Amino acid sequence: MARFTQTETRRQYHPQQPQPAHSSLVFTGPGASPTQQPLLLIPHQHQYPQITFPKPMNGSEPISIHPESGNMKDQDAIKLFIGQIPRNLEEKDLKPLFEQFGKIHELTVLKDRYTGMHKGCAFLTYCARESAIKAQNALHEQKTLPGMTRPIQVKPADSESRGEDRKLFVGMLNKQQTEEDVYRLFEPYGVIEECTVLRGPDGNSKGCAFVKFSTHTEAQSAISALHGSQTMPGASSSLVVKFADTDKERTIRRMQQMVGQFGIFNPAIALPFSTYSSYAHALMQQQAAIMAASHGGYLTPSVAFPATQIHQMGALNINSLPPTPMSGEIHQTLVGLSSPPANITTSAVPSIVTPIVNGFTGIPHQPNGHPAVETVYTNGLPPYSTQSPTAADTLQQAFTGVQQYTAIYPTTTLTPIGQTLPQPPQVIQQQQQREGPEGCNLFIYHLPQEFGDNELMQMFLPFGTVISSKVFMDRATNQSKCFGFVSFDNPASAQAAIQAMNGFQIGMKRLKVQLKRPKDASRPY
DNA sequence: TCATATT
């Protein structure tokens, strides 16, 4: 049966049809014929001897009834993700590079949905699966395009299910059972593309296997029918049939094992007490500098108070509530951000209850987190927590400094961006990763692990208008890489931020804040 | 430790 979705079919037969939101070249050419590819073996992924069953041919391969459409792709074609593309290269520029590995079915440079900005990457589908494999082998990490600092990336797109949504883990098998036995067992529930018994170095079965069906539904039906359905001779419990772990799950599991080994509790990373006053101190220095520079010490509220900028952010719709003018405390600005502050109590014994969602991300989302405005740690110490500080904790503490600062200037009226209300929908402003002008862009290293874009922005808002903040994340683990960028709209703000925040201690680490290294090859415009 | 981006 033909496997084209409606969308794909349309694209195939009407390549000129306008594409929404992104440009896309569909290459058509003379002389192409619908493919009659030989069956390809599924590449082995396991280091142990195995039998891999070829993907069955199920009769009705798509047949072109449009001789002019010369860019039909194989059913088993692979969509490739292409990364590290200079932003001045468009489809037509990239085409020659990739064409040498085979006929291109589709090549699409990714553009920002709203601004049309080139995202520096693309999707590429060859007509033939083999071309994709050749291109990946020849190019991935092998060549660096002009102006790039890192080599080109050529690999299957994330959307190319590597089978993980239709791949089953089978446990509690009898160790005598072979691939063929397992295949027979699962055959009734669908088309099996791959069947592998896991074996140790000695070739002995580990009593488990992977079975990949052609669809998620088939895999699901096999689970329903077989999981727990029987106990194999010699097995200690009934048959286990479940979806195989995804890569991400594997990564997380691996890390959990590591944490298990090294211990997750590490009170030492709780913030040292100096943090409060140092941020306050940093801010006061900054304010003092502004005061000295402006009006001979006469305070101009629009420049003198960090709250001004924070208020502006509220207007930018970081949370969906309209700014509500009222007298209040600055740390209320935290409410409604992606990581609400931890629940600070006003009880005589301050305590923080921070549920750890999991051992890693550890950023609790506390609905209705409502920091009490009057909270004062009269002993000058932060509440003690034996758990890792969350981003909100850390920011909360930082902003305690702001509170201290504002207390010194009681005439100021601060305007919180939101009241404490039931959590608004957490719409995060999609900010463009925009570089500011020369001298306005900061590189920040040694960020707390739990900081995200928002926390980074909050941290630097007191120094000016932040037009972009970005913490780099490891895509596999969703973990911060502990560095990021902040861009201001003017160099003075950037300098002020460097002055105040470079060396700023958070936990055991000190921030490194410096101007972003200028890019040698300047961007077009 | 300097923009890694997935329609």
Short mmCIF file of C-alpha atoms (C1' of nucleotides) in Angstrom, two decimals:
data_model
loop_
_atom_site.label_atom_id
_atom_site.label_comp_id
_atom_site.label_asym_id
_atom_site.label_seq_id
_atom_site.Cartn_x
_atom_site.Cartn_y
_atom_site.Cartn_z
CA MET A 1 0.00 0.00 0.00
CA ALA A 2 1.17 3.43 -0.74
CA ARG A 3 2.29 5.17 2.40
CA PHE A 4 2.03 8.77 1.43
CA THR A 5 0.13 11.02 3.65
CA GLN A 6 -2.16 13.51 2.11
CA THR A 7 0.36 16.24 2.56
CA GLU A 8 3.15 14.31 1.03
CA THR A 9 1.09 13.33 -1.89
CA ARG A 10 0.17 16.88 -2.57
CA ARG A 11 3.74 17.93 -2.38
CA GLN A 12 4.75 15.19 -4.70
CA TYR A 13 2.29 15.92 -7.39
CA HIS A 14 2.04 19.65 -7.11
CA PRO A 15 5.47 20.81 -6.31
CA GLN A 16 4.72 24.34 -7.34
CA GLN A 17 2.05 24.76 -4.77
CA PRO A 18 2.93 27.56 -2.44
CA GLN A 19 4.48 26.40 0.73
CA PRO A 20 3.46 28.06 3.93
CA ALA A 21 5.92 30.09 5.90
CA HIS A 22 9.07 28.72 4.43
CA SER A 23 10.63 28.51 1.10
CA SER A 24 11.25 25.12 -0.23
CA LEU A 25 12.74 23.97 -3.43
CA VAL A 26 11.46 20.78 -4.83
CA PHE A 27 13.82 19.70 -7.49
CA THR A 28 12.30 18.23 -10.52
CA GLY A 29 14.30 16.96 -13.34
CA PRO A 30 14.03 14.97 -16.49
CA GLY A 31 14.83 11.36 -16.70
CA ALA A 32 13.99 10.40 -13.20
CA SER A 33 11.99 7.34 -12.68
CA PRO A 34 10.15 6.01 -9.75
CA THR A 35 12.48 3.93 -7.81
CA GLN A 36 12.53 0.23 -7.66
CA GLN A 37 15.08 -0.05 -4.99
CA PRO A 38 16.39 -3.37 -3.92
CA LEU A 39 15.57 -4.17 -0.38
CA LEU A 40 18.02 -2.70 1.98
CA LEU A 41 19.01 -4.33 5.16
CA ILE A 42 18.35 -2.30 8.20
CA PRO A 43 21.73 -1.16 9.47
CA HIS A 44 22.79 -3.00 12.55
CA GLN A 45 22.78 -1.02 15.72
CA HIS A 46 23.98 -3.60 18.12
CA GLN A 47 27.39 -4.96 18.60
CA TYR A 48 26.28 -8.51 18.98
CA PRO A 49 25.67 -11.07 16.30
CA GLN A 50 22.16 -10.88 15.18
CA ILE A 51 19.81 -11.70 12.45
CA THR A 52 18.08 -8.80 10.94
CA PHE A 53 15.06 -9.44 8.90
CA PRO A 54 14.77 -7.36 5.82
CA LYS A 55 11.99 -4.87 5.63
CA PRO A 56 9.21 -6.74 3.90
CA MET A 57 7.96 -5.45 0.66
CA ASN A 58 4.27 -5.21 0.91
CA GLY A 59 3.13 -5.28 -2.63
CA SER A 60 1.96 -1.93 -3.77
CA GLU A 61 4.86 0.46 -3.95
CA PRO A 62 3.85 3.86 -5.20
CA ILE A 63 3.99 4.10 -8.91
CA SER A 64 4.32 7.37 -10.63
CA ILE A 65 1.52 8.20 -12.97
CA HIS A 66 3.13 11.53 -13.61
CA PRO A 67 6.12 10.96 -15.79
CA GLU A 68 7.09 14.59 -15.43
CA SER A 69 7.52 14.38 -11.70
CA GLY A 70 11.10 13.33 -11.65
CA ASN A 71 11.74 13.74 -8.01
CA MET A 72 9.87 10.90 -6.45
CA LYS A 73 11.57 9.71 -3.37
CA ASP A 74 11.92 6.19 -2.21
CA GLN A 75 9.58 5.06 0.43
CA ASP A 76 12.52 4.45 2.68
CA ALA A 77 14.16 7.76 1.99
CA ILE A 78 15.76 9.49 4.95
CA LYS A 79 15.17 13.10 5.75
CA LEU A 80 18.44 14.66 6.77
CA PHE A 81 19.03 17.54 9.07
CA ILE A 82 21.76 19.84 7.84
CA GLY A 83 23.40 22.07 10.43
CA GLN A 84 26.10 24.69 10.51
CA ILE A 85 25.03 26.39 7.33
CA PRO A 86 26.13 29.99 6.83
CA ARG A 87 23.09 32.19 6.97
CA ASN A 88 23.77 33.68 3.63
CA LEU A 89 23.38 30.41 1.80
CA GLU A 90 20.00 29.59 0.37
CA GLU A 91 18.65 26.46 -1.22
CA LYS A 92 20.11 27.26 -4.58
CA ASP A 93 23.54 27.75 -3.07
CA LEU A 94 23.42 24.51 -1.17
CA LYS A 95 22.08 22.43 -3.98
CA PRO A 96 25.39 21.86 -5.77
CA LEU A 97 27.09 20.65 -2.64
CA PHE A 98 24.52 18.00 -1.99
CA GLU A 99 23.65 17.03 -5.50
CA GLN A 100 26.87 15.19 -5.94
CA PHE A 101 25.53 12.41 -3.77
CA GLY A 102 22.35 11.89 -5.67
CA LYS A 103 19.16 13.37 -6.86
CA ILE A 104 17.58 15.68 -4.38
CA HIS A 105 13.94 15.32 -3.62
CA GLU A 106 13.56 18.30 -1.39
CA LEU A 107 15.79 20.85 0.23
CA THR A 108 14.44 23.39 2.67
CA VAL A 109 16.35 26.01 4.55
CA LEU A 110 14.74 26.61 7.91
CA LYS A 111 13.47 30.10 8.43
CA ASP A 112 11.98 31.80 11.42
CA ARG A 113 8.25 31.55 11.19
CA TYR A 114 7.70 35.22 11.82
CA THR A 115 10.79 37.04 10.76
CA GLY A 116 11.88 34.82 7.95
CA MET A 117 15.32 34.79 9.40
CA HIS A 118 17.60 32.04 8.20
CA LYS A 119 18.10 29.62 11.05
CA GLY A 120 21.39 28.23 9.86
CA CYS A 121 20.09 24.79 9.16
CA ALA A 122 18.06 22.88 6.63
CA PHE A 123 16.24 19.71 5.83
CA LEU A 124 17.30 17.61 2.92
CA THR A 125 15.69 14.57 1.44
CA TYR A 126 17.26 12.67 -1.38
CA CYS A 127 15.20 10.57 -3.70
CA ALA A 128 17.26 7.59 -2.74
CA ARG A 129 18.03 6.42 0.73
CA GLU A 130 21.51 5.49 -0.40
CA SER A 131 22.26 9.09 -1.37
CA ALA A 132 21.47 10.24 2.12
CA ILE A 133 23.80 7.69 3.59
CA LYS A 134 26.54 8.68 1.19
CA ALA A 135 26.08 12.36 1.93
CA GLN A 136 26.15 11.78 5.64
CA ASN A 137 29.31 9.71 5.41
CA ALA A 138 31.03 12.22 3.20
CA LEU A 139 29.99 15.44 4.88
CA HIS A 140 28.96 15.05 8.47
CA GLU A 141 31.59 16.68 10.63
CA GLN A 142 33.89 16.43 7.63
CA LYS A 143 33.78 19.85 6.14
CA THR A 144 33.27 23.37 7.40
CA LEU A 145 31.36 25.82 5.31
CA PRO A 146 32.83 29.29 4.80
CA GLY A 147 32.42 31.51 7.81
CA MET A 148 31.46 28.72 10.14
CA THR A 149 33.54 27.72 13.10
CA ARG A 150 32.17 24.23 13.33
CA PRO A 151 31.84 21.50 10.75
CA ILE A 152 28.66 20.85 8.87
CA GLN A 153 26.13 18.50 10.37
CA VAL A 154 24.47 15.94 8.16
CA LYS A 155 22.34 13.44 9.97
CA PRO A 156 18.84 12.06 10.05
CA ALA A 157 16.36 14.66 11.19
CA ASP A 158 14.75 14.29 14.57
CA SER A 159 11.49 13.74 12.81
CA GLU A 160 12.90 10.60 11.30
CA SER A 161 11.63 8.29 13.88
CA ARG A 162 14.48 6.01 14.43
CA GLY A 163 11.81 3.54 15.14
CA GLU A 164 11.60 4.42 18.75
CA ASP A 165 7.89 4.77 18.76
CA ARG A 166 7.43 1.35 17.26
CA LYS A 167 10.32 -0.51 18.71
CA LEU A 168 9.72 -2.91 21.53
CA PHE A 169 11.88 -4.21 24.25
CA VAL A 170 11.12 -7.82 25.03
CA GLY A 171 12.27 -9.20 28.31
CA MET A 172 12.04 -12.47 30.19
CA LEU A 173 12.71 -14.59 27.18
CA ASN A 174 14.06 -18.01 27.42
CA LYS A 175 17.78 -17.82 26.69
CA GLN A 176 17.43 -20.54 24.13
CA GLN A 177 15.03 -18.52 22.02
CA THR A 178 16.47 -17.28 18.78
CA GLU A 179 15.64 -14.34 16.56
CA GLU A 180 13.49 -16.62 14.56
CA ASP A 181 11.54 -17.73 17.63
CA VAL A 182 10.94 -14.16 18.66
CA TYR A 183 9.97 -13.23 15.14
CA ARG A 184 7.36 -15.98 15.08
CA LEU A 185 6.03 -14.84 18.40
CA PHE A 186 5.48 -11.27 17.26
CA GLU A 187 4.63 -11.88 13.64
CA PRO A 188 0.87 -12.07 14.18
CA TYR A 189 0.71 -8.45 15.30
CA GLY A 190 2.21 -6.69 12.35
CA VAL A 191 5.05 -6.22 9.97
CA ILE A 192 8.35 -6.73 11.69
CA GLU A 193 11.23 -4.66 10.39
CA GLU A 194 13.87 -5.72 12.80
CA CYS A 195 14.28 -8.44 15.32
CA THR A 196 17.34 -8.70 17.50
CA VAL A 197 18.17 -10.88 20.44
CA LEU A 198 20.62 -9.24 22.79
CA ARG A 199 23.64 -11.35 23.41
CA GLY A 200 26.69 -11.16 25.55
CA PRO A 201 30.23 -11.37 24.26
CA ASP A 202 30.02 -15.13 24.43
CA GLY A 203 27.08 -15.09 22.08
CA ASN A 204 24.68 -16.26 24.71
CA SER A 205 21.29 -14.65 24.78
CA LYS A 206 20.65 -12.19 27.56
CA GLY A 207 17.06 -13.24 27.53
CA CYS A 208 15.81 -10.11 25.89
CA ALA A 209 15.31 -8.69 22.45
CA PHE A 210 14.28 -5.72 20.38
CA VAL A 211 11.45 -6.02 17.91
CA LYS A 212 10.65 -3.16 15.58
CA PHE A 213 7.28 -3.05 13.89
CA SER A 214 6.44 -0.95 10.91
CA THR A 215 3.95 1.10 12.88
CA HIS A 216 3.32 2.25 16.39
CA THR A 217 -0.10 0.69 16.32
CA GLU A 218 1.22 -2.73 15.52
CA ALA A 219 3.73 -2.42 18.30
CA GLN A 220 1.01 -1.40 20.70
CA SER A 221 -1.11 -4.37 19.76
CA ALA A 222 1.79 -6.70 20.38
CA ILE A 223 2.20 -5.22 23.84
CA SER A 224 -1.46 -5.70 24.58
CA ALA A 225 -1.42 -9.26 23.40
CA LEU A 226 1.88 -10.46 24.72
CA HIS A 227 2.99 -8.52 27.76
CA GLY A 228 2.65 -10.78 30.75
CA SER A 229 0.82 -13.30 28.66
CA GLN A 230 3.08 -16.22 29.34
CA THR A 231 6.13 -17.29 31.22
CA MET A 232 8.94 -18.77 29.22
CA PRO A 233 10.53 -21.93 30.52
CA GLY A 234 13.38 -20.98 32.77
CA ALA A 235 12.36 -17.35 33.02
CA SER A 236 11.80 -15.88 36.45
CA SER A 237 8.67 -14.02 35.54
CA SER A 238 6.23 -13.51 32.73
CA LEU A 239 7.11 -12.08 29.37
CA VAL A 240 7.86 -8.37 29.30
CA VAL A 241 6.86 -6.42 26.23
CA LYS A 242 7.24 -2.66 26.33
CA PHE A 243 8.33 0.18 24.14
CA ALA A 244 12.08 0.46 24.02
CA ASP A 245 13.66 3.41 25.73
CA THR A 246 14.22 6.46 23.63
CA ASP A 247 17.67 7.91 23.35
CA LYS A 248 16.66 10.58 25.77
CA GLU A 249 15.45 8.09 28.29
CA ARG A 250 18.66 6.17 27.94
CA THR A 251 20.69 9.29 28.53
CA ILE A 252 18.68 10.19 31.57
CA ARG A 253 18.88 6.71 32.93
CA ARG A 254 22.63 6.73 32.50
CA MET A 255 22.87 10.00 34.33
CA GLN A 256 20.65 8.78 37.09
CA GLN A 257 22.99 5.89 37.55
CA MET A 258 25.88 8.28 37.79
CA VAL A 259 24.10 10.40 40.33
CA GLY A 260 23.30 7.27 42.27
CA GLN A 261 26.97 6.55 42.40
CA PHE A 262 28.14 10.00 43.40
CA GLY A 263 25.25 11.01 45.55
CA ILE A 264 22.62 13.51 44.76
CA PHE A 265 22.63 15.36 48.02
CA ASN A 266 25.15 18.05 47.97
CA PRO A 267 24.33 20.79 50.40
CA ALA A 268 27.58 22.45 49.55
CA ILE A 269 26.03 23.85 46.45
CA ALA A 270 23.49 25.73 48.48
CA LEU A 271 24.26 29.36 48.11
CA PRO A 272 26.72 30.88 50.47
CA PHE A 273 25.43 33.77 52.46
CA SER A 274 27.52 36.27 50.73
CA THR A 275 25.30 36.04 47.72
CA TYR A 276 22.70 38.38 48.98
CA SER A 277 24.76 41.26 49.75
CA SER A 278 27.02 40.83 46.81
CA TYR A 279 24.22 41.26 44.34
CA ALA A 280 22.87 44.12 46.32
CA HIS A 281 26.34 45.52 46.45
CA ALA A 282 26.78 45.07 42.75
CA LEU A 283 23.55 46.85 42.10
CA MET A 284 24.31 49.65 44.45
CA GLN A 285 27.63 50.19 42.81
CA GLN A 286 25.90 50.37 39.54
CA GLN A 287 23.33 52.79 40.82
CA ALA A 288 25.97 54.89 42.42
CA ALA A 289 27.75 55.09 39.13
CA ILE A 290 24.59 56.19 37.43
CA MET A 291 23.87 58.72 40.08
CA ALA A 292 27.29 60.15 39.84
CA ALA A 293 27.04 60.36 36.11
CA SER A 294 23.61 61.90 35.98
CA HIS A 295 22.39 65.14 37.41
CA GLY A 296 24.98 65.38 40.04
CA GLY A 297 23.42 62.71 42.10
CA TYR A 298 19.86 63.66 41.50
CA LEU A 299 17.89 60.51 41.08
CA THR A 300 16.14 60.00 37.85
CA PRO A 301 13.77 57.17 38.43
CA SER A 302 13.74 55.98 34.88
CA VAL A 303 17.39 55.21 34.99
CA ALA A 304 18.02 54.75 38.63
CA PHE A 305 15.89 51.82 39.42
CA PRO A 306 16.10 48.34 38.17
CA ALA A 307 12.37 47.98 38.57
CA THR A 308 11.92 50.20 35.60
CA GLN A 309 13.40 47.71 33.27
CA ILE A 310 11.63 44.87 34.90
CA HIS A 311 8.40 46.67 34.44
CA GLN A 312 9.20 47.08 30.80
CA MET A 313 9.64 43.39 30.54
CA GLY A 314 6.20 42.93 31.94
CA ALA A 315 4.90 45.06 29.14
CA LEU A 316 6.61 42.71 26.77
CA ASN A 317 4.21 40.07 27.80
CA ILE A 318 6.46 37.69 29.55
CA ASN A 319 3.48 36.82 31.52
CA SER A 320 0.07 37.30 30.14
CA LEU A 321 -1.17 39.65 32.79
CA PRO A 322 -1.24 43.32 32.00
CA PRO A 323 1.06 45.34 34.13
CA THR A 324 -0.87 46.38 37.16
CA PRO A 325 0.39 49.52 38.76
CA MET A 326 0.53 49.14 42.45
CA SER A 327 2.97 49.67 45.13
CA GLY A 328 4.82 46.51 45.82
CA GLU A 329 8.05 44.76 46.05
CA ILE A 330 10.28 44.03 43.22
CA HIS A 331 10.50 40.34 43.71
CA GLN A 332 6.91 40.01 42.76
CA THR A 333 8.13 40.31 39.25
CA LEU A 334 9.14 36.74 39.55
CA VAL A 335 5.60 35.57 39.77
CA GLY A 336 4.37 34.22 36.52
CA LEU A 337 7.73 33.56 35.02
CA SER A 338 8.57 30.17 33.86
CA SER A 339 10.11 29.20 37.12
CA PRO A 340 8.07 30.59 39.91
CA PRO A 341 9.93 31.39 43.04
CA ALA A 342 10.09 28.91 45.78
CA ASN A 343 7.59 29.28 48.46
CA ILE A 344 9.08 31.48 51.08
CA THR A 345 7.17 31.45 54.25
CA THR A 346 6.91 34.18 56.78
CA SER A 347 6.81 31.87 59.69
CA ALA A 348 9.25 32.31 62.46
CA VAL A 349 11.27 29.44 61.14
CA PRO A 350 11.82 30.14 57.52
CA SER A 351 11.73 27.11 55.38
CA ILE A 352 11.71 26.35 51.76
CA VAL A 353 9.81 23.45 50.46
CA THR A 354 11.05 22.70 47.04
CA PRO A 355 9.77 19.55 45.53
CA ILE A 356 12.31 18.14 43.21
CA VAL A 357 10.53 17.08 40.12
CA ASN A 358 13.28 14.80 39.18
CA GLY A 359 16.84 14.53 40.23
CA PHE A 360 18.11 16.52 37.33
CA THR A 361 16.11 19.38 36.07
CA GLY A 362 15.06 20.06 39.60
CA ILE A 363 13.08 23.10 38.64
CA PRO A 364 9.85 22.82 40.48
CA HIS A 365 6.87 24.58 39.16
CA GLN A 366 4.99 25.70 42.11
CA PRO A 367 1.54 26.76 41.25
CA ASN A 368 0.57 29.84 43.11
CA GLY A 369 4.02 30.28 44.51
CA HIS A 370 3.50 33.38 46.50
CA PRO A 371 6.50 34.93 48.08
CA ALA A 372 5.57 36.91 51.07
CA VAL A 373 6.61 40.46 50.57
CA GLU A 374 7.59 41.11 54.10
CA THR A 375 9.90 38.17 54.37
CA VAL A 376 12.99 39.24 56.16
CA TYR A 377 15.57 36.87 57.37
CA THR A 378 16.43 38.77 60.42
CA ASN A 379 19.54 36.82 61.04
CA GLY A 380 20.68 37.86 57.63
CA LEU A 381 20.88 34.30 56.48
CA PRO A 382 19.07 32.67 53.69
CA PRO A 383 16.71 29.88 54.51
CA TYR A 384 18.51 26.68 54.54
CA SER A 385 17.66 24.00 52.13
CA THR A 386 19.29 20.67 51.81
CA GLN A 387 18.21 20.41 48.26
CA SER A 388 19.73 21.95 45.23
CA PRO A 389 18.73 25.53 44.79
CA THR A 390 16.31 26.04 42.02
CA ALA A 391 16.64 28.85 39.58
CA ALA A 392 13.89 30.56 41.45
CA ASP A 393 15.69 30.13 44.74
CA THR A 394 18.76 31.64 43.31
CA LEU A 395 16.99 34.55 41.77
CA GLN A 396 14.92 35.02 44.84
CA GLN A 397 18.05 35.41 46.79
CA ALA A 398 19.51 37.75 44.28
CA PHE A 399 16.46 39.89 44.43
CA THR A 400 16.59 39.99 48.16
CA GLY A 401 19.52 42.21 47.49
CA VAL A 402 17.31 44.41 45.42
CA GLN A 403 14.87 44.58 48.26
CA GLN A 404 17.56 45.71 50.57
CA TYR A 405 18.54 48.26 48.08
CA THR A 406 15.07 49.61 47.57
CA ALA A 407 14.63 49.83 51.28
CA ILE A 408 17.37 52.39 51.29
CA TYR A 409 15.40 54.59 48.97
CA PRO A 410 11.92 54.38 50.30
CA THR A 411 10.58 57.16 48.13
CA THR A 412 10.74 55.04 45.09
CA THR A 413 7.61 53.55 43.79
CA LEU A 414 8.16 50.19 42.30
CA THR A 415 5.76 48.72 39.90
CA PRO A 416 5.43 44.99 39.82
CA ILE A 417 4.56 43.44 36.55
CA GLY A 418 1.99 41.11 37.90
CA GLN A 419 0.02 40.38 40.93
CA THR A 420 0.02 37.11 42.59
CA LEU A 421 -2.89 35.41 41.03
CA PRO A 422 -3.63 31.93 39.93
CA GLN A 423 -0.88 31.09 37.52
CA PRO A 424 -1.48 32.64 34.16
CA PRO A 425 -0.84 30.48 31.18
CA GLN A 426 2.88 30.36 31.03
CA VAL A 427 3.41 31.95 27.75
CA ILE A 428 6.99 32.73 27.25
CA GLN A 429 7.76 35.48 24.87
CA GLN A 430 9.42 33.99 21.88
CA GLN A 431 12.48 36.07 21.78
CA GLN A 432 14.60 36.31 18.79
CA GLN A 433 18.16 35.32 19.47
CA ARG A 434 19.21 38.67 18.32
CA GLU A 435 22.64 40.02 18.67
CA GLY A 436 22.83 43.59 19.78
CA PRO A 437 25.21 46.14 18.35
CA GLU A 438 28.92 45.75 18.84
CA GLY A 439 29.82 46.06 22.50
CA CYS A 440 26.34 45.21 23.69
CA ASN A 441 26.63 41.45 23.75
CA LEU A 442 27.83 39.59 26.77
CA PHE A 443 29.10 36.10 27.17
CA ILE A 444 28.35 34.68 30.57
CA TYR A 445 29.97 31.57 31.91
CA HIS A 446 29.57 29.64 35.15
CA LEU A 447 25.86 30.13 35.27
CA PRO A 448 24.02 28.05 37.81
CA GLN A 449 22.89 24.80 36.31
CA GLU A 450 19.27 25.63 36.97
CA PHE A 451 19.27 28.96 35.18
CA GLY A 452 17.28 29.25 32.01
CA ASP A 453 16.82 32.10 29.57
CA ASN A 454 14.42 33.85 31.86
CA GLU A 455 16.55 33.72 34.92
CA LEU A 456 19.47 34.95 32.92
CA MET A 457 17.42 37.85 31.70
CA GLN A 458 16.15 38.66 35.17
CA MET A 459 19.67 38.67 36.41
CA PHE A 460 20.73 41.28 33.90
CA LEU A 461 17.64 43.41 33.60
CA PRO A 462 18.79 45.80 36.30
CA PHE A 463 21.52 47.02 34.02
CA GLY A 464 19.46 47.95 31.05
CA THR A 465 17.16 46.76 28.39
CA VAL A 466 17.88 43.17 27.61
CA ILE A 467 17.03 42.43 24.02
CA SER A 468 18.06 38.80 24.14
CA SER A 469 19.10 36.22 26.66
CA LYS A 470 20.05 32.70 25.87
CA VAL A 471 21.30 29.86 27.98
CA PHE A 472 22.75 27.03 25.99
CA MET A 473 21.20 23.71 26.54
CA ASP A 474 22.37 20.24 25.86
CA ARG A 475 19.75 18.95 23.56
CA ALA A 476 20.05 15.34 24.58
CA THR A 477 19.65 15.94 28.28
CA ASN A 478 17.90 19.29 28.35
CA GLN A 479 20.56 20.39 30.74
CA SER A 480 22.04 23.81 30.74
CA LYS A 481 25.59 24.02 29.54
CA CYS A 482 26.06 26.76 32.10
CA PHE A 483 26.90 29.45 29.65
CA GLY A 484 24.87 31.90 27.73
CA PHE A 485 24.53 35.23 26.07
CA VAL A 486 22.85 38.44 27.04
CA SER A 487 22.43 41.33 24.66
CA PHE A 488 21.63 44.87 25.67
CA ASP A 489 20.50 47.66 23.45
CA ASN A 490 23.45 49.84 24.32
CA PRO A 491 27.08 49.39 25.26
CA ALA A 492 26.84 51.31 28.52
CA SER A 493 24.41 48.79 29.93
CA ALA A 494 26.69 46.01 28.87
CA GLN A 495 29.63 47.67 30.57
CA ALA A 496 27.63 48.25 33.71
CA ALA A 497 26.64 44.61 33.74
CA ILE A 498 30.23 43.52 33.35
CA GLN A 499 31.34 45.81 36.13
CA ALA A 500 28.69 44.59 38.47
CA MET A 501 28.37 40.95 37.58
CA ASN A 502 31.74 39.69 36.48
CA GLY A 503 33.04 37.61 39.33
CA PHE A 504 29.68 37.65 41.02
CA GLN A 505 29.52 34.65 43.24
CA ILE A 506 26.71 32.20 42.99
CA GLY A 507 27.10 29.04 44.97
CA MET A 508 30.57 27.75 44.54
CA LYS A 509 31.02 29.48 41.26
CA ARG A 510 31.73 32.97 40.14
CA LEU A 511 30.12 34.32 37.05
CA LYS A 512 32.36 35.22 34.23
CA VAL A 513 30.86 38.12 32.37
CA GLN A 514 32.63 39.58 29.41
CA LEU A 515 31.93 40.98 26.02
CA LYS A 516 31.07 38.34 23.53
CA ARG A 517 33.95 37.62 21.28
CA PRO A 518 33.34 39.58 18.13
CA LYS A 519 32.77 37.48 15.10
CA ASP A 520 35.62 37.89 12.66
CA ALA A 521 33.64 37.56 9.51
CA SER A 522 30.97 40.13 10.02
CA ARG A 523 27.48 39.22 9.16
CA PRO A 524 25.77 40.58 6.14
CA TYR A 525 24.08 43.79 7.24
"C1'" DT B 1 34.25 28.65 27.72
"C1'" DC B 2 31.58 32.32 22.65
"C1'" DA B 3 24.93 31.70 18.94
"C1'" DT B 4 23.45 23.89 18.44
"C1'" DA B 5 19.63 25.61 14.62
"C1'" DT B 6 14.73 20.02 13.96
"C1'" DT B 7 9.97 22.27 9.15
#
